[in-house]
Amino acid sequence: MTSLITRLEEEVKEAMRARDAERRDALRLILSSLKSAEKELQRPLGESEELQVLQRERKKRVEAADAFREGGREEQAEAEEFELDVLEEFMPEPLVEDELERIVDDAIAECGATSLRDLGRVMADVMPQIAGRADGSAVSQLVREKLA
C-alpha cells in the first residue's frame, strides 16, 4: 500500500496537469502538514499518525470556515470548505449513526459505566475504535446522553 504522502504527491501532479489551481493548492497544504509532522518526528508517519494530522487539519478548516462566516467573509469561508472537501477525500469513511451508537453501547457495557463519572473510561474505549471516522465532540455528547 502506498503512503498517503505518495498518494497526495500524485494527486498534486494530476491537479497540475488538469490546471486546477484551487485543488492543487489545497492538496499542497495537506501535503505540507504531513511532511512537517514527519520532519518533527524525524521518521515516516504511521497510518494512525497520518490520520491524526488529517483530523487536526480538518478541525482547523471547520473552525476557520465558521470564523470567516461569523465575520461576514463568505468567500474565505467557502475557500476553507473547499479545502475541507479535498481533505475529506483522504479520510476514512465516516461512521453511520447506528454504528456509532452500537460502539458506544458496547463500550458502556464493557466498562460497566453507570454515570457521568465514567465518561473518561468510556471515551478512552470508544475513541480508538472510531479513529477519524466521527467527530470527537459529537461522540462525547452521545456518551453523555447515554450516561445521564
XYZ file of N, CA and C in Angstrom:
444
model
N 0.835 -1.187 0.000
C 0.000 0.000 0.000
C 0.880 1.250 0.000
N 0.558 2.185 -0.840
C 1.359 3.403 -0.900
C 1.022 4.317 0.268
N 1.998 5.114 0.639
C 1.775 6.025 1.749
C 0.867 7.167 1.302
N 0.275 7.818 2.266
C -0.618 8.929 1.984
C 0.145 10.072 1.308
N 1.378 10.279 1.718
C 2.195 11.349 1.126
C 2.424 11.075 -0.360
N 2.751 9.842 -0.709
C 2.960 9.473 -2.110
C 1.676 9.680 -2.908
N 0.565 9.263 -2.319
C -0.737 9.433 -2.972
C -1.052 10.905 -3.213
N -0.781 11.727 -2.202
C -1.034 13.163 -2.325
C -0.144 13.797 -3.388
N 1.122 13.364 -3.447
C 2.039 13.903 -4.461
C 1.511 13.596 -5.857
N 0.978 12.390 -6.046
C 0.390 12.021 -7.340
C -0.837 12.873 -7.649
N -1.650 13.124 -6.630
C -2.845 13.953 -6.802
C -2.469 15.389 -7.182
N -1.393 15.896 -6.580
C -0.919 17.255 -6.908
C -0.525 17.310 -8.384
N 0.203 16.280 -8.842
C 0.607 16.227 -10.252
C -0.611 16.204 -11.169
N -1.612 15.399 -10.797
C -2.842 15.317 -11.590
C -3.538 16.680 -11.652
N -3.611 17.353 -10.519
C -4.265 18.668 -10.470
C -3.494 19.679 -11.321
N -2.176 19.559 -11.326
C -1.351 20.458 -12.141
C -1.607 20.192 -13.625
N -1.664 18.914 -13.996
C -1.938 18.577 -15.401
C -3.307 19.082 -15.837
N -4.276 19.034 -14.901
C -5.641 19.471 -15.205
C -5.790 20.996 -15.075
N -4.705 21.651 -14.700
C -4.699 23.102 -14.482
C -5.767 23.540 -13.468
N -5.922 22.724 -12.429
C -6.870 23.013 -11.356
C -6.083 23.601 -10.178
N -5.860 24.907 -10.221
C -5.015 25.579 -9.227
C -5.598 25.479 -7.823
N -6.911 25.582 -7.705
C -7.550 25.558 -6.390
C -7.325 24.203 -5.711
N -7.555 23.126 -6.445
C -7.351 21.778 -5.894
C -5.866 21.542 -5.612
N -5.008 21.954 -6.548
C -3.561 21.792 -6.368
C -3.106 22.445 -5.066
N -3.577 23.674 -4.821
C -3.164 24.401 -3.612
C -3.684 23.720 -2.345
N -4.918 23.238 -2.393
C -5.489 22.536 -1.235
C -4.688 21.265 -0.941
N -4.350 20.528 -1.990
C -3.554 19.307 -1.820
C -2.169 19.621 -1.262
N -1.568 20.696 -1.734
C -0.239 21.087 -1.248
C -0.266 21.436 0.236
N -1.344 22.077 0.688
C -1.462 22.399 2.115
C -1.501 21.123 2.963
N -2.272 20.158 2.512
C -2.373 18.886 3.237
C -1.012 18.186 3.235
N -0.394 18.146 2.068
C 0.917 17.510 1.916
C 1.951 18.171 2.825
N 1.912 19.476 2.859
C 2.846 20.241 3.689
C 2.689 19.900 5.167
N 1.460 19.808 5.640
C 1.254 19.499 7.062
C 1.718 18.081 7.389
N 1.530 17.143 6.459
C 2.005 15.776 6.680
C 3.529 15.718 6.701
N 4.155 16.426 5.764
C 5.618 16.412 5.705
C 6.234 17.098 6.919
N 5.599 18.168 7.399
C 6.159 18.836 8.577
C 6.004 17.954 9.822
N 4.927 17.177 9.892
C 4.767 16.236 11.009
C 5.841 15.150 10.932
N 6.148 14.703 9.721
C 7.211 13.712 9.514
C 8.554 14.273 9.951
N 8.801 15.511 9.567
C 10.068 16.154 9.910
C 10.203 16.313 11.421
N 9.090 16.650 12.066
C 9.075 16.813 13.514
C 9.436 15.509 14.224
N 8.863 14.413 13.735
C 9.115 13.102 14.339
C 10.428 12.487 13.865
N 10.980 13.018 12.784
C 12.222 12.539 12.175
C 12.143 11.078 11.733
N 10.935 10.713 11.241
C 10.724 9.370 10.696
C 9.412 9.388 9.913
N 9.205 8.394 9.048
C 7.937 8.337 8.304
C 6.755 8.165 9.258
N 5.631 8.737 8.886
C 4.432 8.644 9.720
C 3.753 7.289 9.549
N 3.213 6.788 10.642
C 2.399 5.577 10.581
C 0.995 5.968 10.129
N 0.173 4.981 9.847
C -1.183 5.246 9.369
C -2.006 6.045 10.382
N -1.886 5.685 11.669
C -2.663 6.396 12.699
C -2.155 7.831 12.858
N -0.845 8.029 12.688
C -0.280 9.384 12.789
C -0.737 10.249 11.609
N -0.798 9.649 10.424
C -1.306 10.380 9.257
C -2.742 10.817 9.510
N -3.517 9.907 10.068
C -4.915 10.194 10.363
C -5.042 11.329 11.372
N -4.163 11.338 12.381
C -4.183 12.416 13.376
C -3.908 13.762 12.723
N -2.954 13.802 11.809
C -2.638 15.039 11.104
C -3.851 15.492 10.290
N -4.476 14.565 9.581
C -5.657 14.908 8.786
C -6.795 15.404 9.668
N -6.985 14.782 10.825
C -8.038 15.222 11.746
C -7.758 16.634 12.241
N -6.505 16.891 12.564
C -6.116 18.226 13.039
C -6.371 19.268 11.953
N -6.018 18.925 10.720
C -6.239 19.843 9.599
C -7.733 20.052 9.344
N -8.507 18.976 9.480
C -9.956 19.095 9.286
C -10.547 20.042 10.321
N -10.113 19.883 11.558
C -10.630 20.738 12.634
C -10.285 22.203 12.364
N -9.062 22.449 11.908
C -8.645 23.824 11.579
C -9.547 24.426 10.510
N -9.836 23.636 9.464
C -10.657 24.134 8.349
C -12.079 24.456 8.804
N -12.643 23.589 9.631
C -14.013 23.797 10.125
C -14.071 25.064 10.976
N -13.092 25.210 11.886
C -13.072 26.393 12.755
C -12.854 27.664 11.949
N -11.967 27.612 10.968
C -11.695 28.792 10.140
C -12.926 29.183 9.326
N -13.612 28.196 8.750
C -14.815 28.482 7.966
C -15.880 29.140 8.850
N -16.050 28.615 10.063
C -17.023 29.200 10.995
C -16.642 30.632 11.357
N -15.357 30.847 11.619
C -14.887 32.188 11.988
C -15.089 33.178 10.840
N -14.764 32.757 9.628
C -14.958 33.632 8.468
C -16.440 33.961 8.279
N -17.300 32.963 8.462
C -18.750 33.194 8.326
C -19.232 34.210 9.340
N -18.791 34.046 10.600
C -19.201 34.970 11.654
C -18.725 36.385 11.353
N -17.575 36.480 10.697
C -17.019 37.788 10.355
C -17.581 38.338 9.052
N -18.522 37.624 8.459
C -19.132 38.085 7.228
C -18.239 37.951 6.006
N -17.300 37.028 6.051
C -16.364 36.835 4.930
C -16.673 35.501 4.257
N -17.782 35.487 3.537
C -18.320 34.273 2.915
C -17.333 33.636 1.934
N -16.643 34.457 1.155
C -15.720 33.934 0.148
C -14.598 33.109 0.784
N -14.024 33.639 1.870
C -12.963 32.894 2.561
C -13.516 31.624 3.204
N -14.743 31.707 3.746
C -15.371 30.527 4.356
C -15.541 29.429 3.310
N -15.963 29.820 2.106
C -16.130 28.830 1.035
C -14.796 28.227 0.618
N -13.736 29.045 0.630
C -12.402 28.528 0.295
C -11.966 27.481 1.319
N -12.225 27.749 2.594
C -11.880 26.789 3.654
C -12.690 25.500 3.474
N -13.950 25.636 3.115
C -14.792 24.464 2.931
C -14.365 23.646 1.717
N -13.867 24.317 0.683
C -13.337 23.590 -0.471
C -12.137 22.751 -0.032
N -11.226 23.368 0.750
C -10.059 22.639 1.256
C -10.507 21.466 2.125
N -11.564 21.684 2.903
C -12.100 20.630 3.758
C -12.617 19.471 2.917
N -13.315 19.789 1.819
C -13.825 18.740 0.929
C -12.683 17.915 0.333
N -11.623 18.586 -0.085
C -10.462 17.891 -0.653
C -9.822 17.011 0.416
N -9.680 17.563 1.605
C -9.074 16.840 2.724
C -9.863 15.575 3.058
N -11.189 15.678 3.035
C -12.017 14.539 3.421
C -11.963 13.390 2.411
N -11.454 13.660 1.203
C -11.265 12.575 0.233
C -10.247 11.555 0.743
N -9.367 11.989 1.634
C -8.280 11.133 2.115
C -8.546 10.583 3.512
N -9.716 10.911 4.061
C -10.083 10.440 5.399
C -10.878 9.135 5.249
N -10.895 8.307 6.296
C -11.696 7.078 6.227
C -13.186 7.423 6.135
N -13.962 6.477 5.663
C -15.409 6.642 5.518
C -16.025 6.946 6.892
N -16.851 7.994 7.013
C -17.449 8.317 8.323
C -18.414 7.218 8.791
N -18.544 7.111 10.112
C -19.441 6.111 10.698
C -20.893 6.537 10.544
N -21.758 5.566 10.359
C -23.197 5.839 10.321
C -23.660 5.946 11.776
N -24.728 6.692 12.012
C -25.246 6.927 13.369
C -25.454 5.619 14.139
N -26.070 4.625 13.485
C -26.353 3.341 14.158
C -25.074 2.635 14.590
N -24.089 2.669 13.720
C -22.806 2.023 14.004
C -22.123 2.697 15.196
N -22.167 4.025 15.225
C -21.565 4.793 16.314
C -22.275 4.471 17.633
N -23.598 4.425 17.601
C -24.358 4.101 18.815
C -24.020 2.707 19.318
N -23.876 1.765 18.396
C -23.529 0.394 18.787
C -22.166 0.362 19.482
N -21.195 1.076 18.917
C -19.855 1.124 19.510
C -19.913 1.730 20.904
N -20.669 2.825 21.050
C -20.799 3.486 22.355
C -21.497 2.565 23.352
N -22.583 1.917 22.932
C -23.305 0.994 23.825
C -22.404 -0.153 24.276
N -21.634 -0.714 23.347
C -20.711 -1.801 23.687
C -19.663 -1.337 24.697
N -19.133 -0.117 24.487
C -18.108 0.417 25.390
C -18.682 0.657 26.779
N -19.918 1.163 26.848
C -20.566 1.402 28.144
C -20.758 0.076 28.870
N -21.222 -0.937 28.147
C -21.434 -2.258 28.753
C -20.101 -2.871 29.201
N -19.087 -2.741 28.358
C -17.772 -3.313 28.656
C -17.142 -2.686 29.898
N -17.297 -1.354 30.032
C -16.713 -0.639 31.173
C -17.586 -0.741 32.416
N -18.829 -1.154 32.237
C -19.762 -1.179 33.357
C -20.100 0.232 33.815
N -20.100 1.168 32.894
C -20.347 2.578 33.215
C -21.802 2.790 33.596
N -22.002 3.601 34.636
C -23.366 3.859 35.098
C -23.671 5.345 35.226
N -22.645 6.182 35.321
C -22.898 7.618 35.497
C -21.889 8.438 34.702
N -22.077 9.748 34.732
C -21.171 10.650 34.003
C -19.739 10.569 34.522
N -19.566 10.062 35.754
C -18.206 9.924 36.294
C -17.375 8.921 35.479
N -18.056 8.040 34.773
C -17.383 7.021 33.962
C -17.116 7.494 32.534
N -17.430 8.751 32.239
C -17.291 9.301 30.886
C -15.884 9.083 30.317
N -14.871 9.376 31.092
C -13.484 9.252 30.632
C -13.129 7.836 30.226
N -13.556 6.866 31.040
C -13.251 5.464 30.720
C -13.948 5.027 29.439
N -15.213 5.439 29.286
C -15.963 5.068 28.084
C -15.325 5.712 26.854
N -14.994 7.003 26.958
C -14.379 7.715 25.830
C -13.038 7.092 25.467
N -12.258 6.691 26.462
C -10.957 6.066 26.211
C -11.124 4.757 25.441
N -12.232 4.071 25.663
C -12.511 2.822 24.967
C -13.043 3.085 23.552
N -13.874 4.124 23.400
C -14.546 4.405 22.126
C -13.610 5.053 21.102
N -12.841 6.047 21.514
C -12.062 6.855 20.566
C -11.122 6.053 19.662
N -10.378 5.068 20.179
C -9.517 4.307 19.256
C -10.318 3.533 18.191
N -11.536 3.142 18.537
C -12.365 2.379 17.591
C -12.910 3.232 16.454
N -13.114 4.532 16.736
C -13.724 5.390 15.724
C -12.706 6.266 15.003
N -11.457 6.163 15.396
C -10.362 6.992 14.879
C -10.627 7.652 13.530
N -10.942 8.930 13.575
C -11.094 9.711 12.364
C -12.392 9.512 11.603
N -13.257 8.654 12.125
C -14.487 8.366 11.395
C -15.711 9.052 11.991
N -15.501 9.788 13.108
C -16.588 10.550 13.716
C -15.974 11.691 14.523
N -16.735 12.757 14.685
C -16.270 13.930 15.421
C -16.249 13.623 16.917
N -15.124 13.899 17.561
C -14.964 13.616 18.984
C -15.996 14.291 19.863
N -16.341 15.546 19.559
C -17.312 16.252 20.396
C -18.708 15.641 20.250
N -19.046 15.172 19.046
C -20.346 14.521 18.835
C -20.393 13.197 19.597
N -19.283 12.476 19.600
C -19.206 11.208 20.329
C -19.349 11.469 21.822
N -18.643 12.477 22.304
C -18.714 12.834 23.717
C -20.152 13.178 24.108
N -20.836 13.927 23.271
C -22.230 14.294 23.528
C -23.120 13.050 23.593
N -22.906 12.125 22.682
C -23.690 10.875 22.665
C -23.450 10.068 23.928
N -22.183 9.967 24.351
C -21.861 9.217 25.571
C -22.505 9.889 26.774
N -22.444 11.225 26.846
C -23.083 11.959 27.956
C -24.578 11.672 28.018
N -25.236 11.683 26.869
C -26.685 11.423 26.815
C -26.997 10.024 27.322
N -26.175 9.064 26.939
C -26.437 7.675 27.325
C -26.135 7.430 28.803
N -25.187 8.200 29.374
C -24.826 8.007 30.779
C -25.681 8.852 31.726
N -26.390 9.830 31.188
C -27.192 10.731 32.055
C -28.392 10.005 32.631
